[in-house]
PDB file of C-alpha atoms in Angstrom:
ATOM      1  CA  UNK R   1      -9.201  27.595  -7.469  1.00 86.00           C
ATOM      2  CA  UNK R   2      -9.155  25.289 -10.395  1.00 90.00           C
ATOM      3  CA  UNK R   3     -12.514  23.749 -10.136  1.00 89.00           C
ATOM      4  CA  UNK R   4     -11.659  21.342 -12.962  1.00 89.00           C
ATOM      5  CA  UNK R   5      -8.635  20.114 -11.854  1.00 92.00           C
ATOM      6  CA  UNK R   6      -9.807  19.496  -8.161  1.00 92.00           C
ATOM      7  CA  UNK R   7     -12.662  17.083  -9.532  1.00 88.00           C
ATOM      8  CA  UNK R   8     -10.192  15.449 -11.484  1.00 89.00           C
ATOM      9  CA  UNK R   9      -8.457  14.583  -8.362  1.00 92.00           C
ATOM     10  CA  UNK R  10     -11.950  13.449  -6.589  1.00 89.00           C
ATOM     11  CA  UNK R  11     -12.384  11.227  -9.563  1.00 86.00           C
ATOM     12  CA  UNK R  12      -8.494   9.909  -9.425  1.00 87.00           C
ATOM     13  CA  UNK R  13      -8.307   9.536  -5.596  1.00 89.00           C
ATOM     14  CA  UNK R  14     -11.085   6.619  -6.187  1.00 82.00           C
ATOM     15  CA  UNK R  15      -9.581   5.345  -9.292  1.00 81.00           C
ATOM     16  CA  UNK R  16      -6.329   5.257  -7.465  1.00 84.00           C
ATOM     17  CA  UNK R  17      -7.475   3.942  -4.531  1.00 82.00           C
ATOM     18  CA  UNK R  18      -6.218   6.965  -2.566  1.00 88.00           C
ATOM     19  CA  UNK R  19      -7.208   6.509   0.663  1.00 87.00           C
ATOM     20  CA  UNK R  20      -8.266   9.650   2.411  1.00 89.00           C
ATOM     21  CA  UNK R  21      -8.679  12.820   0.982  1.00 91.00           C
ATOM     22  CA  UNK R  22      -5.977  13.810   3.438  1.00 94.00           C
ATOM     23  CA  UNK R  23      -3.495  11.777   1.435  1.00 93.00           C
ATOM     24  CA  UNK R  24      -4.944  13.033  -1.769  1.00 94.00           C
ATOM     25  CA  UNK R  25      -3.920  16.795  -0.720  1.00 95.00           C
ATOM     26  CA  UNK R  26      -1.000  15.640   0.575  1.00 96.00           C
ATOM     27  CA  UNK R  27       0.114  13.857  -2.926  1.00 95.00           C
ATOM     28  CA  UNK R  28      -1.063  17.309  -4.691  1.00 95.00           C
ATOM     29  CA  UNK R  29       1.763  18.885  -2.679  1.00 94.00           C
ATOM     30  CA  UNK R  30       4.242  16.716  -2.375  1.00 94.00           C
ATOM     31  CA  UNK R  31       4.241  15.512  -6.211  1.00 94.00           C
ATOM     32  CA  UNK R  32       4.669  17.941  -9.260  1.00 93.00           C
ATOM     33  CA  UNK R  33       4.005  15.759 -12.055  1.00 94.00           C
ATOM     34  CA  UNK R  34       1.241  14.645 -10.078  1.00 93.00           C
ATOM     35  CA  UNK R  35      -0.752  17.893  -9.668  1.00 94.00           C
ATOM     36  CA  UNK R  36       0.100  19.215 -13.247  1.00 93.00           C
ATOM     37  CA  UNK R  37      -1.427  15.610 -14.921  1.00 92.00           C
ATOM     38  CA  UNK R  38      -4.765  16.554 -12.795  1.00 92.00           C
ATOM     39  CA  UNK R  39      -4.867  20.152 -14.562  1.00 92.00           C
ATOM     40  CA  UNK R  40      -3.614  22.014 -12.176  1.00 93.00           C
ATOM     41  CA  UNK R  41      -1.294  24.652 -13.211  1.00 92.00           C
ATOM     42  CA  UNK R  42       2.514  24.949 -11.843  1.00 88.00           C
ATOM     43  CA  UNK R  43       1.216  28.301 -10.357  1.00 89.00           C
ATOM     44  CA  UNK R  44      -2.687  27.464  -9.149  1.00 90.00           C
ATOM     45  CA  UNK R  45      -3.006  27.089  -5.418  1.00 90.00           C
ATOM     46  CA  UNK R  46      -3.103  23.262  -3.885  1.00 93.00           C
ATOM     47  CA  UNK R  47      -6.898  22.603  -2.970  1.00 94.00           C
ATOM     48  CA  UNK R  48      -7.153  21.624   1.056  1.00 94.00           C
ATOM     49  CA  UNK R  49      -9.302  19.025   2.135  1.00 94.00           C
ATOM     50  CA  UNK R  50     -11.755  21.810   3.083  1.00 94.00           C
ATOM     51  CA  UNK R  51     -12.024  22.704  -0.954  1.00 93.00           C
ATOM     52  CA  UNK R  52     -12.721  19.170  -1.432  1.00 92.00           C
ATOM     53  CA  UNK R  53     -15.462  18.758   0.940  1.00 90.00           C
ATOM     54  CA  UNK R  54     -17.148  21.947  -0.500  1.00 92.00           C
ATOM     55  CA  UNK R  55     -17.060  20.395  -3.365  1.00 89.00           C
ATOM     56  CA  UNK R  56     -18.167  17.333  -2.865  1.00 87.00           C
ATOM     57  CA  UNK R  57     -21.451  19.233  -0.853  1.00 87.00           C
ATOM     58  CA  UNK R  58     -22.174  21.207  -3.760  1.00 88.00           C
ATOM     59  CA  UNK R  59     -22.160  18.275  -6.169  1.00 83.00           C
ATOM     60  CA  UNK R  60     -24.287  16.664  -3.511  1.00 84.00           C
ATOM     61  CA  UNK R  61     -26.560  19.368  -3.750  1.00 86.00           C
ATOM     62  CA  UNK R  62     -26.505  18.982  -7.359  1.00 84.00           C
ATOM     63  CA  UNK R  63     -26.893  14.937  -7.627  1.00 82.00           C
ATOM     64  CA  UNK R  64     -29.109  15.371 -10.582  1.00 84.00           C
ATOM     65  CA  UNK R  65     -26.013  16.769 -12.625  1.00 83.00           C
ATOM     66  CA  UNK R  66     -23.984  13.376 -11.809  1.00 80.00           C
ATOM     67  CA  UNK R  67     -26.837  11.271 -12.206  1.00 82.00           C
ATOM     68  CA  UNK R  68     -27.219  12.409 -16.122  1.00 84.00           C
ATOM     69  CA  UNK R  69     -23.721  12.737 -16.501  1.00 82.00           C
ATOM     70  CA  UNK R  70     -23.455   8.840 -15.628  1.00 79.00           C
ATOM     71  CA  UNK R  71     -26.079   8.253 -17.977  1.00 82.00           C
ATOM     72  CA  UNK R  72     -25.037  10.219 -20.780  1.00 82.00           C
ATOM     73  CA  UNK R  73     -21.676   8.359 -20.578  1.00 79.00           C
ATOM     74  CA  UNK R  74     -23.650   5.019 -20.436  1.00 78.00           C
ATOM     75  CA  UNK R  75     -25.640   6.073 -23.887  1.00 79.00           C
ATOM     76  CA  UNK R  76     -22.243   7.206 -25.482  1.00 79.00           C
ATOM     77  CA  UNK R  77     -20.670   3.650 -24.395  1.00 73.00           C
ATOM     78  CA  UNK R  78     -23.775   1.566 -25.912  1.00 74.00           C
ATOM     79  CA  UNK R  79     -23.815   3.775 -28.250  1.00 77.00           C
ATOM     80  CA  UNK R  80     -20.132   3.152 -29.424  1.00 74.00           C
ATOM     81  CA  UNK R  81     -20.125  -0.551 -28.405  1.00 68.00           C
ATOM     82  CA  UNK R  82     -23.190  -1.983 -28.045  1.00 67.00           C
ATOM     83  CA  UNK R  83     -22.346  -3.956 -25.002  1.00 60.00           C
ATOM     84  CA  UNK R  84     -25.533  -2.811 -22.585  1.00 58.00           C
ATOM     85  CA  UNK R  85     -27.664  -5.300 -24.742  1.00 58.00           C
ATOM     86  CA  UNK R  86     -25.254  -8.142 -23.367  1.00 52.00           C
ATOM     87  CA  UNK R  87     -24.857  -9.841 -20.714  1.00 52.00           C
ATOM     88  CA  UNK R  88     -22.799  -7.793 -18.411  1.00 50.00           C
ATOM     89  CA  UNK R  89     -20.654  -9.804 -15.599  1.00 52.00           C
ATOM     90  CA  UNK R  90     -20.057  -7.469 -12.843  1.00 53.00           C
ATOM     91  CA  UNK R  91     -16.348  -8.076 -11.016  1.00 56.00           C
ATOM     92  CA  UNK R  92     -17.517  -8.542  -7.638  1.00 56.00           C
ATOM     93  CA  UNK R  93     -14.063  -7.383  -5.986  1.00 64.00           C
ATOM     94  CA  UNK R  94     -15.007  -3.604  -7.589  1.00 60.00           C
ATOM     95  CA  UNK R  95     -18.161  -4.119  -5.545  1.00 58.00           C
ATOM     96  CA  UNK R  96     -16.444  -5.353  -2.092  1.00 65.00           C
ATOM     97  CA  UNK R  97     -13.730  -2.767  -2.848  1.00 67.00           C
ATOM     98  CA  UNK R  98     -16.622   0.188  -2.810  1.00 64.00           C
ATOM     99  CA  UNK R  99     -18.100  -1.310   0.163  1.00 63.00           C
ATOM    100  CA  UNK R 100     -15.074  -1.478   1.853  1.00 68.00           C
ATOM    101  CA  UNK R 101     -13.772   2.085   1.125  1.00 66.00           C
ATOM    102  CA  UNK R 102     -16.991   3.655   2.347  1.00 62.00           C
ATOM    103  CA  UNK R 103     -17.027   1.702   5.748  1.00 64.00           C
ATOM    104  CA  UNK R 104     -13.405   2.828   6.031  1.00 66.00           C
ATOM    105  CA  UNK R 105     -13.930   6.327   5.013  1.00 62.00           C
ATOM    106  CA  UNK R 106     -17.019   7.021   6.174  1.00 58.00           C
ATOM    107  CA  UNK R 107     -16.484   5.713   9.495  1.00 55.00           C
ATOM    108  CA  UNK R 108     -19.323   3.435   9.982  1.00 52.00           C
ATOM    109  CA  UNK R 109     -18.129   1.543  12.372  1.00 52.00           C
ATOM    110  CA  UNK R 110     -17.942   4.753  14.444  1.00 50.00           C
ATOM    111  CA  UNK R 111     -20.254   7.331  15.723  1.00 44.00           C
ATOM    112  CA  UNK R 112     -18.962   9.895  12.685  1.00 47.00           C
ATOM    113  CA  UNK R 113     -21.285   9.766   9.849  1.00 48.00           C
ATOM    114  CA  UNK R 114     -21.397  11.288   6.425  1.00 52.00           C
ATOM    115  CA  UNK R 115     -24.640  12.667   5.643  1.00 61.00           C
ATOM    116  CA  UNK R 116     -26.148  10.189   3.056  1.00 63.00           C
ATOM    117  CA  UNK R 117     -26.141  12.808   0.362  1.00 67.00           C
ATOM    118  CA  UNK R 118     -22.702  12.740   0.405  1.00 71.00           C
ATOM    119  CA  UNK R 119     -22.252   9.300   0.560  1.00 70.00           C
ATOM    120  CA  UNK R 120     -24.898   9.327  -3.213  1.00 72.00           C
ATOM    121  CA  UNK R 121     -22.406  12.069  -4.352  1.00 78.00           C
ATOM    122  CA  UNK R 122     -19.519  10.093  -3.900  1.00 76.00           C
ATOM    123  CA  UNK R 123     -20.796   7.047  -5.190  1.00 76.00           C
ATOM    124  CA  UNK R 124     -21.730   8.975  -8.291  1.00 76.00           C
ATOM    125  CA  UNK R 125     -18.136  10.157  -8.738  1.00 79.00           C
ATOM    126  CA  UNK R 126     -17.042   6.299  -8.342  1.00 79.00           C
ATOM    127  CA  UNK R 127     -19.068   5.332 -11.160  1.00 77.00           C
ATOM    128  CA  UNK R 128     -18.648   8.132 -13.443  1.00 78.00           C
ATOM    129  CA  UNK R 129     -15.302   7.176 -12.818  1.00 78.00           C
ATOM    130  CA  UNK R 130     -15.329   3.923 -13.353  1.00 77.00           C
ATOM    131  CA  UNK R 131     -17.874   4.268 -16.404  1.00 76.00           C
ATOM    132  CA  UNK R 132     -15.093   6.663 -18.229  1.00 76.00           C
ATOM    133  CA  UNK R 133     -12.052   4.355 -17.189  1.00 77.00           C
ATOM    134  CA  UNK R 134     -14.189   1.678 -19.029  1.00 76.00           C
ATOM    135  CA  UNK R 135     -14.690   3.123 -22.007  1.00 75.00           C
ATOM    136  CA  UNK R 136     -11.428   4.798 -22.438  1.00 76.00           C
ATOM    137  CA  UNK R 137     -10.031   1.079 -21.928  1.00 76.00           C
ATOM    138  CA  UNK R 138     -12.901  -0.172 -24.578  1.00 76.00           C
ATOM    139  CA  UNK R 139     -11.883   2.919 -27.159  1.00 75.00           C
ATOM    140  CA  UNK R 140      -7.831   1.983 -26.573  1.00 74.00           C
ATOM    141  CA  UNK R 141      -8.870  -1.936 -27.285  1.00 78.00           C
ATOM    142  CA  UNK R 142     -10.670  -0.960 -30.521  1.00 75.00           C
ATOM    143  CA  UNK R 143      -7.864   0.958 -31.675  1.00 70.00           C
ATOM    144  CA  UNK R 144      -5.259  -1.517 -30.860  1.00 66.00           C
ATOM    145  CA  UNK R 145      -7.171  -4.385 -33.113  1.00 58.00           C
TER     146      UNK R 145
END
């Protein structure tokens, strides 16, 4: 299994707004260009939702890892920028959009539960996510002027 690749796809099924990781594996099957642009090679195995939810319990058994990852990134962004000395205005539909995919994917309105580890782990992966989509789109900007 292509380890890499499949937490790529974690990381793209929440910047995508993929909604289950159902439809994530089924997108890694169904579309080519799709599952090569993650990392996965033509020959590599598709990852089944099973693979996924391994992985997400080891990373959850690993939180520190994410945590320091996130905050690496954060240093590397100030770093290049400068902007955590600012004023930051936080979109509040990222926020509601968060909220509203973990009520919907976790099922809280239902008797099946996530265990809250998992729930940290992928919360983690949303803002590493979102922390490297921002300053890939901050790098692109200061190129572009």
């Amino acid at each position: 299994m292509n380890y890499e690749a499949a937490i790529r796809a974690l990381m793209i099924h929440f910047l995508e707004e993929i909604p289950t990781i159902k439809a994530l594996v089924t997108r890694i099957k169904q579309d080519i260009r799709f599952k090569l642009s993650l990392g996965f090679l033509y020959g590599d195995r598709d990852p089944s939702e099973a693979t996924f939810s391994r992985i997400l319990q080891t990373l959850s058994e690993n939180i520190e890892t994410l945590e320091r990852q996130n905050i690496l990134l954060l240093k590397a962004i100030d770093q290049e920028f400068g902007i955590l000395e600012e004023p930051v205005v936080i979109d509040a539909k990222a926020v509601e959009r968060i909220n509203d995919y973990l009520k919907e994917h976790m099922k809280l309105n239902n008797s099946t539960h996530y265990k809250a580890n998992i729930v940290q782990t992928e919360m983690l992966l949303i803002q590493l996510t979102y922390n490297l989509k921002t300053y890939a789109a901050q790098r692109l900007n200061q190129r572009n002027f």
